[in-house]
Amino acid sequence: MIRTLLKEVKEYKAASIVTPLFMILEVLMETVIPFLMASIIDKGVETGDIHHIYKVGGIMVVAAFIGLVAGMAGGWYGAKASAGFAKNLRQAMFERIQTFSFANIDHFSTAGLVTRLTTDVTNIQNAYMMILRMFTRAPISLICAMAMSFAINARLACIYLVTVIVLGGILAFIMTHAARYFDQIFPKYDELNESVQENVSAIRVVKAYVREEKETSKFRKASENIYRLFVKAECNLVYNAPLMQIAVYTCILLISWLGAKMIVADSLTTGELMSLLTYCMNILMSLMMLSFVFVMIAMSSASAKRVAEVLTESSTLKNPEHPVEEVENGSIEFKHVDFAYKAGSSEPVLKNINLSIRSGETIGIIGGTGSAKTSLVNLISRLYDVTAGEILVGGRNVKEYDMEALRNQVAVVLQNNVLFSGTILENLRWGDEHATKEECERVCRLACADEFIQRFPDGYETHIEQGGSNVSGGQKQRLCIARALLKKPKILILDDSTSAVDTATDSKIRKAFREEIPDTTKLIIAQRISSVQDADHIIVMDEGTVNGFGTHEELMETNTIYREVYESQTKGGGDFDEKAGE
């Protein structure tokens, strides 16, 4: 895990190396100053040697200035290294997510990925900053102060040694106990983010059903879960401060009491006692800093695991060693295809699919809800891999193609149409970023979108709000169809993409397809038989199997499901979820 994360330090390695060096230099200067101060008192103040005071005082000023500069440099480089590390982590995670297959994305929730990219990375950034600065400074300061204390008076320094051992053990126990709660806290952030995401994205539904109180209650519950765990963790950590105070004051009292006796007995000087008291603060403040570092490490360890999970997740789909870069044509063939979303599933979603579709054909796909129509077409562009059998596109197994080359030739208009914030032209150019305005207008005419775009005051420069909230469902569908056509694909898949379009417009779109893109293989998933009855062939799906395959006339004669639904729809209102006679 640590190695995976540290790979992302990259160009900030130099800053990460010099930060501890500056912190060591700062500590050395701070350690020297009390020793020099003792010299001023013992050899300058008590003897009246003003020259010695000036000389050593000057050295102290230089040491203090060097320590100041080193501390500032350590802070600057530490901030640069930690912020850069966080930036690289976010970038690496986002790039890794872009390579994920749908199966990988199903493994992580959207809210979980957002939490990992934000809260978890911020925790790692703060921990990295503390490790570079405090985790270097505290042990070095502790060791140097302890060494100087033993050099001055080993008997009194033993008080520090005993205190450090006892206090270190107690702090380690507290940190270990608190870490258990931090491991539970950050997954709870996923629930909190999920609650917010669902509420904001579905705010119209929430208000339409007057469910604000219910959503508020759900958010309150997620927030209270985090609150309770943080309280439990902090209740363990709260003992840090009083323990440190007890240790500091106990050491000061013991050193002052025993040190005064030694001064009276002439075995210790006043300057040495002052130095020991200063080193006492250095030692115990170093322990305090270490405790802060351990708290941050305890908090960030859970975050580090979650970030590493994303960075080490490998896509379930991979390109072959020597991929085919060109799709010859739009022919499609399914050979004994089985498919399940989860490996080892006892019941596959698709079972023994055998189909042969010639390039340029128009194929209708109909069936009831849950009959696996979308699952069938998702396999063509290799959004998922088949569990058994094979799929051929252009005469080759889809696994032989470079995935980018294959998907560039298979345009999919999904059930859930997505538009991005920006102008209509910018949204259309997702299909081809170099497309001219004339090309965009042409595909919009094919998709019957040009007619409503021209009515907008700004035409093709009209701004689309996030998610396409300022256009209707039918307009959104037509824009998505136009965007897909701009790819000039060899295979065009419309997944129930004209459900919000009126029958007359639906007919115009299908007519434009027949006349303008005759060489493109068109797969149209629909609930209305009228949307597919003039297709070259129609596939009837039923519970993950092909129940029928043929023309409208052939299916009317041979397929009971198709005939019953057609008759119910012509009588009014029927679809594949309401079969005739039921």
Coordinates of C-alpha atoms in Angstrom, one line a residue, residues 200-566:
V200 CA -29.5 16.9 -5.0
S201 CA -29.7 14.9 -8.2
A202 CA -33.3 13.9 -7.5
I203 CA -34.4 17.2 -5.9
R204 CA -37.4 17.6 -8.2
V205 CA -38.7 14.2 -7.2
V206 CA -38.1 14.9 -3.5
K207 CA -40.1 18.1 -3.7
A208 CA -42.8 16.6 -5.9
Y209 CA -43.5 13.9 -3.3
V210 CA -42.9 16.3 -0.4
R211 CA -40.1 14.0 1.1
E212 CA -37.8 16.8 2.3
E213 CA -38.3 15.7 6.0
K214 CA -37.5 12.1 5.1
E215 CA -34.3 13.1 3.2
T216 CA -33.3 15.4 6.1
S217 CA -33.8 12.5 8.5
K218 CA -31.6 10.2 6.3
F219 CA -28.9 12.8 6.2
R220 CA -29.1 13.5 9.9
K221 CA -28.7 9.8 10.6
A222 CA -25.6 9.5 8.4
S223 CA -24.1 12.7 10.0
E224 CA -24.8 11.4 13.5
N225 CA -23.0 8.1 12.7
I226 CA -19.9 10.1 11.9
Y227 CA -20.3 12.3 14.9
R228 CA -20.6 9.3 17.3
L229 CA -17.5 7.6 16.0
F230 CA -15.5 10.8 16.1
V231 CA -16.5 11.5 19.7
K232 CA -15.4 8.0 20.6
A233 CA -12.1 8.4 18.9
E234 CA -11.5 11.9 20.3
C235 CA -12.5 10.7 23.8
N236 CA -9.4 8.4 23.6
L237 CA -7.2 11.2 22.3
V238 CA -8.3 13.7 24.8
Y239 CA -6.0 12.1 27.4
N240 CA -2.9 13.2 25.4
A241 CA -2.9 16.8 26.7
P242 CA -3.3 16.1 30.4
L243 CA -0.8 13.3 30.3
M244 CA 1.7 15.6 28.6
Q245 CA 1.0 18.4 31.2
I246 CA 1.5 16.0 34.1
A247 CA 4.8 14.7 32.6
V248 CA 6.1 18.2 31.9
Y249 CA 5.4 19.6 35.4
T250 CA 6.6 16.4 37.1
C251 CA 9.9 16.6 35.3
I252 CA 10.3 20.3 36.0
L253 CA 9.6 19.8 39.7
L254 CA 12.0 16.9 40.0
I255 CA 14.8 18.6 38.0
S256 CA 14.4 21.8 40.0
W257 CA 14.4 20.0 43.3
L258 CA 17.3 17.6 42.6
G259 CA 19.1 20.2 40.6
A260 CA 19.0 22.8 43.4
K261 CA 20.5 20.2 45.8
M262 CA 23.3 19.5 43.3
I263 CA 24.0 23.2 42.9
V264 CA 24.3 23.5 46.6
A265 CA 26.6 20.5 46.6
D266 CA 28.7 22.1 43.7
S267 CA 28.0 19.2 41.4
L268 CA 25.9 21.3 39.0
T269 CA 26.0 24.9 37.8
T270 CA 23.1 27.3 37.5
G271 CA 23.6 27.5 33.7
E272 CA 23.5 23.7 33.4
L273 CA 20.3 23.5 35.4
M274 CA 18.7 26.1 33.1
S275 CA 19.8 24.1 30.1
L276 CA 18.3 20.9 31.5
L277 CA 15.0 22.7 32.1
T278 CA 15.0 23.9 28.5
Y279 CA 15.9 20.4 27.2
C280 CA 13.0 19.1 29.4
M281 CA 10.6 21.2 27.3
N282 CA 12.3 20.1 24.1
I283 CA 12.0 16.4 25.0
L284 CA 8.4 16.5 26.1
M285 CA 7.2 18.8 23.2
S286 CA 8.9 16.3 20.9
L287 CA 6.7 13.6 22.4
M288 CA 3.6 15.8 22.0
M289 CA 4.5 16.3 18.4
L290 CA 5.0 12.6 17.9
S291 CA 1.6 12.0 19.4
F292 CA 0.0 14.4 16.9
V293 CA 1.8 12.6 14.1
F294 CA 0.5 9.2 15.3
V295 CA -3.1 10.6 15.5
M296 CA -2.8 11.9 11.9
I297 CA -1.3 8.6 10.8
A298 CA -4.1 6.7 12.6
M299 CA -6.7 8.8 10.8
S300 CA -5.1 8.6 7.4
S301 CA -4.2 4.9 7.4
A302 CA -7.9 4.0 6.7
S303 CA -7.9 6.7 3.9
A304 CA -4.6 5.3 2.5
K305 CA -6.1 1.8 2.2
R306 CA -9.2 3.2 0.4
V307 CA -7.1 5.3 -2.0
A308 CA -4.7 2.3 -2.7
E309 CA -7.8 0.1 -3.5
V310 CA -8.6 2.4 -6.4
L311 CA -5.0 2.7 -7.6
T312 CA -4.4 -1.1 -7.5
E313 CA -7.8 -2.0 -9.1
S314 CA -7.1 -3.5 -12.5
S315 CA -9.7 -3.2 -15.3
T316 CA -11.5 -6.5 -16.0
L317 CA -11.2 -5.6 -19.7
K318 CA -7.8 -5.6 -21.4
N319 CA -6.5 -5.1 -24.9
P320 CA -4.8 -8.0 -26.6
E321 CA -1.1 -7.9 -27.3
H322 CA -1.5 -7.1 -31.0
P323 CA -4.9 -5.5 -31.2
V324 CA -6.8 -5.0 -34.5
E325 CA -7.2 -1.2 -35.2
E326 CA -9.7 -1.3 -38.0
V327 CA -13.3 -2.5 -37.9
E328 CA -14.1 -3.7 -41.4
N329 CA -17.9 -3.4 -41.4
G330 CA -20.9 -3.4 -39.1
S331 CA -21.8 -7.1 -39.3
I332 CA -22.5 -8.7 -35.9
E333 CA -22.6 -12.3 -34.9
F334 CA -23.4 -13.9 -31.5
K335 CA -22.2 -17.5 -31.1
H336 CA -23.6 -19.4 -28.1
V337 CA -23.2 -16.4 -25.9
D338 CA -23.9 -16.6 -22.1
F339 CA -23.4 -13.6 -19.9
A340 CA -23.6 -12.9 -16.1
Y341 CA -22.7 -9.6 -14.3
K342 CA -20.9 -11.5 -11.5
A343 CA -18.5 -14.3 -12.1
G344 CA -19.8 -17.6 -10.9
S345 CA -23.4 -16.5 -10.9
S346 CA -25.7 -19.6 -11.0
E347 CA -28.2 -17.8 -13.3
P348 CA -26.8 -16.0 -16.3
V349 CA -28.5 -12.8 -17.6
L350 CA -28.2 -14.0 -21.2
K351 CA -28.4 -17.6 -22.1
N352 CA -27.2 -19.3 -25.4
I353 CA -27.7 -16.3 -27.7
N354 CA -27.1 -17.1 -31.4
L355 CA -27.7 -14.3 -33.8
S356 CA -26.3 -13.2 -37.2
I357 CA -26.8 -9.6 -38.4
R358 CA -25.5 -8.3 -41.7
S359 CA -23.8 -5.0 -42.1
G360 CA -26.2 -2.1 -42.8
E361 CA -29.3 -4.0 -41.5
T362 CA -31.8 -2.3 -39.2
I363 CA -32.6 -4.6 -36.3
G364 CA -35.4 -4.0 -33.8
I365 CA -35.0 -5.4 -30.3
I366 CA -38.1 -5.7 -28.1
G367 CA -39.0 -7.4 -24.9
G368 CA -40.4 -6.9 -21.4
T369 CA -38.6 -5.1 -18.6
G370 CA -35.7 -7.2 -17.4
S371 CA -35.5 -9.3 -20.5
A372 CA -31.8 -8.3 -20.9
K373 CA -32.2 -6.1 -24.0
T374 CA -29.6 -3.6 -22.8
S375 CA -27.3 -6.3 -21.6
L376 CA -27.3 -7.8 -25.1
V377 CA -26.2 -4.6 -26.8
N378 CA -23.6 -3.7 -24.1
L379 CA -21.6 -6.7 -25.2
I380 CA -21.2 -5.5 -28.8
S381 CA -18.9 -2.6 -27.8
R382 CA -17.3 -4.7 -25.2
L383 CA -18.5 -2.7 -22.2
Y384 CA -18.7 -6.2 -20.6
D385 CA -17.1 -9.4 -21.6
V386 CA -19.1 -12.5 -22.3
T387 CA -19.1 -15.3 -19.8
A388 CA -19.2 -18.0 -22.5
G389 CA -19.3 -18.0 -26.3
E390 CA -18.0 -15.2 -28.5
I391 CA -19.2 -12.1 -30.3
L392 CA -17.9 -11.1 -33.8
V393 CA -18.0 -7.6 -35.2
G394 CA -16.8 -7.2 -38.7
G395 CA -16.0 -10.9 -38.8
R396 CA -13.6 -10.7 -35.8
N397 CA -14.0 -11.5 -32.1
V398 CA -14.5 -8.2 -30.2
K399 CA -11.7 -9.3 -27.9
E400 CA -9.2 -9.0 -30.8
Y401 CA -9.9 -5.3 -31.3
D402 CA -8.3 -2.3 -29.7
M403 CA -11.1 -1.2 -27.4
E404 CA -10.9 2.4 -28.4
A405 CA -11.0 1.5 -32.1
L406 CA -14.0 -0.7 -31.5
R407 CA -15.9 1.8 -29.5
N408 CA -15.2 4.5 -32.0
Q409 CA -17.1 2.4 -34.5
V410 CA -20.0 1.6 -32.2
A411 CA -22.2 4.6 -31.2
V412 CA -24.5 4.0 -28.3
V413 CA -27.4 6.3 -27.3
L414 CA -28.2 5.1 -23.8
Q415 CA -31.5 4.8 -22.0
N416 CA -30.4 7.5 -19.5
N417 CA -29.5 10.3 -21.9
V418 CA -26.7 12.5 -20.5
L419 CA -25.8 16.0 -21.6
F420 CA -23.0 18.1 -20.2
S421 CA -23.0 21.7 -19.2
G422 CA -21.9 23.8 -22.2
T423 CA -23.4 24.9 -25.5
I424 CA -25.3 22.6 -27.8
L425 CA -22.3 22.6 -30.2
E426 CA -19.9 21.6 -27.5
N427 CA -22.2 18.7 -26.5
L428 CA -22.6 17.5 -30.1
R429 CA -18.8 17.6 -30.6
W430 CA -18.4 14.8 -28.0
G431 CA -19.1 12.7 -31.1
D432 CA -16.3 14.3 -33.1
E433 CA -14.4 17.2 -31.5
H434 CA -13.2 18.4 -34.9
A435 CA -16.7 18.5 -36.5
T436 CA -17.7 21.6 -38.3
K437 CA -20.9 23.5 -37.6
E438 CA -22.3 22.3 -40.9
E439 CA -21.7 18.7 -40.0
C440 CA -23.4 19.2 -36.6
E441 CA -26.4 20.8 -38.4
R442 CA -26.6 17.8 -40.8
V443 CA -26.8 15.2 -38.0
C444 CA -29.3 17.4 -36.1
R445 CA -31.5 17.4 -39.2
L446 CA -31.3 13.5 -39.3
A447 CA -32.2 13.3 -35.6
C448 CA -35.0 15.9 -36.1
A449 CA -33.2 18.2 -33.5
D450 CA -32.5 21.1 -35.9
E451 CA -36.2 22.2 -35.9
F452 CA -36.2 23.0 -32.1
I453 CA -32.6 24.2 -32.0
Q454 CA -33.4 26.9 -34.5
R455 CA -36.2 28.2 -32.3
F456 CA -33.8 28.9 -29.5
P457 CA -32.6 32.6 -29.5
D458 CA -28.9 31.5 -29.5
G459 CA -29.4 28.5 -31.8
Y460 CA -26.5 26.1 -31.6
E461 CA -24.8 28.4 -29.1
T462 CA -27.6 27.8 -26.6
H463 CA -26.2 26.9 -23.2
I464 CA -27.2 23.5 -21.8
E465 CA -27.4 23.3 -18.0
Q466 CA -25.8 20.4 -16.2
G467 CA -27.6 17.2 -17.0
G468 CA -29.6 18.9 -19.7
S469 CA -32.2 20.2 -17.2
N470 CA -33.2 23.1 -19.4
V471 CA -34.4 21.0 -22.3
S472 CA -37.2 18.5 -22.5
G473 CA -36.8 14.7 -22.4
G474 CA -37.6 14.4 -26.2
Q475 CA -35.2 17.2 -27.1
K476 CA -32.5 15.6 -24.9
Q477 CA -33.0 12.3 -26.7
R478 CA -32.7 13.9 -30.2
L479 CA -29.5 15.8 -29.2
C480 CA -28.0 12.5 -28.0
I481 CA -28.9 10.7 -31.2
A482 CA -27.3 13.6 -33.2
R483 CA -24.2 13.3 -31.1
A484 CA -23.9 9.6 -31.8
L485 CA -24.4 10.1 -35.5
L486 CA -21.5 12.6 -35.6
K487 CA -19.1 9.7 -34.8
K488 CA -20.0 8.2 -38.3
P489 CA -20.2 4.8 -36.7
K490 CA -20.5 1.4 -38.5
I491 CA -22.9 0.3 -35.8
L492 CA -25.5 2.6 -34.2
I493 CA -27.4 1.4 -31.0
L494 CA -30.5 3.2 -29.8
D495 CA -31.4 1.9 -26.4
D496 CA -35.0 3.0 -26.0
S497 CA -33.8 6.4 -27.2
T498 CA -37.0 7.7 -28.7
S499 CA -39.4 6.8 -25.9
A500 CA -39.9 10.5 -25.1
V501 CA -40.4 11.4 -28.8
D502 CA -43.8 11.6 -30.4
T503 CA -44.7 8.9 -33.0
A504 CA -44.5 11.3 -36.0
T505 CA -41.0 12.5 -35.1
D506 CA -40.0 8.8 -34.4
S507 CA -41.1 7.9 -37.9
K508 CA -39.1 10.8 -39.4
I509 CA -35.9 9.8 -37.6
R510 CA -36.3 6.2 -38.8
K511 CA -36.9 7.4 -42.4
A512 CA -33.8 9.6 -42.2
F513 CA -31.7 6.6 -41.0
R514 CA -32.9 4.5 -43.9
E515 CA -32.1 7.1 -46.5
E516 CA -29.0 8.9 -45.1
I517 CA -27.0 6.1 -43.4
P518 CA -27.9 2.9 -45.2
D519 CA -24.5 1.3 -44.6
T520 CA -24.6 1.7 -40.8
T521 CA -26.0 -1.3 -38.9
K522 CA -28.8 0.0 -36.7
L523 CA -30.0 -1.7 -33.5
I524 CA -33.1 -0.1 -32.1
I525 CA -34.4 -1.1 -28.7
A526 CA -38.0 -0.1 -28.2
Q527 CA -41.2 -0.8 -26.3
R528 CA -43.5 0.3 -29.2
I529 CA -43.8 -2.2 -32.0
S530 CA -44.5 0.7 -34.3
S531 CA -40.9 1.9 -33.8
V532 CA -39.4 -1.3 -35.1
Q533 CA -42.0 -3.0 -37.3
D534 CA -40.4 -1.8 -40.6
A535 CA -36.9 -3.1 -39.5
D536 CA -35.2 -5.7 -41.6
H537 CA -35.4 -8.1 -38.6
I538 CA -36.8 -8.0 -35.1
I539 CA -35.4 -9.7 -32.1
V540 CA -37.9 -10.7 -29.4
M541 CA -36.2 -11.1 -26.0
D542 CA -37.7 -13.0 -23.1
E543 CA -36.0 -13.6 -19.8
G544 CA -32.5 -13.5 -21.3
T545 CA -33.2 -15.7 -24.3
V546 CA -34.0 -14.9 -28.0
N547 CA -37.7 -15.9 -28.2
G548 CA -38.1 -14.9 -31.8
F549 CA -36.1 -13.5 -34.7
G550 CA -37.6 -12.4 -38.0
T551 CA -39.5 -9.7 -39.9
H552 CA -42.7 -8.2 -38.6
E553 CA -44.8 -10.4 -40.8
E554 CA -42.9 -13.6 -39.9
L555 CA -43.2 -12.9 -36.2
M556 CA -46.9 -12.2 -36.4
E557 CA -47.3 -15.7 -37.8
T558 CA -44.8 -17.6 -35.7
N559 CA -44.3 -15.7 -32.3
T560 CA -47.0 -15.7 -29.8
I561 CA -45.5 -13.1 -27.5
Y562 CA -45.0 -10.7 -30.4
R563 CA -48.4 -11.2 -31.8
E564 CA -50.2 -10.8 -28.5
V565 CA -48.4 -7.6 -27.7
Y566 CA -48.9 -6.1 -31.2

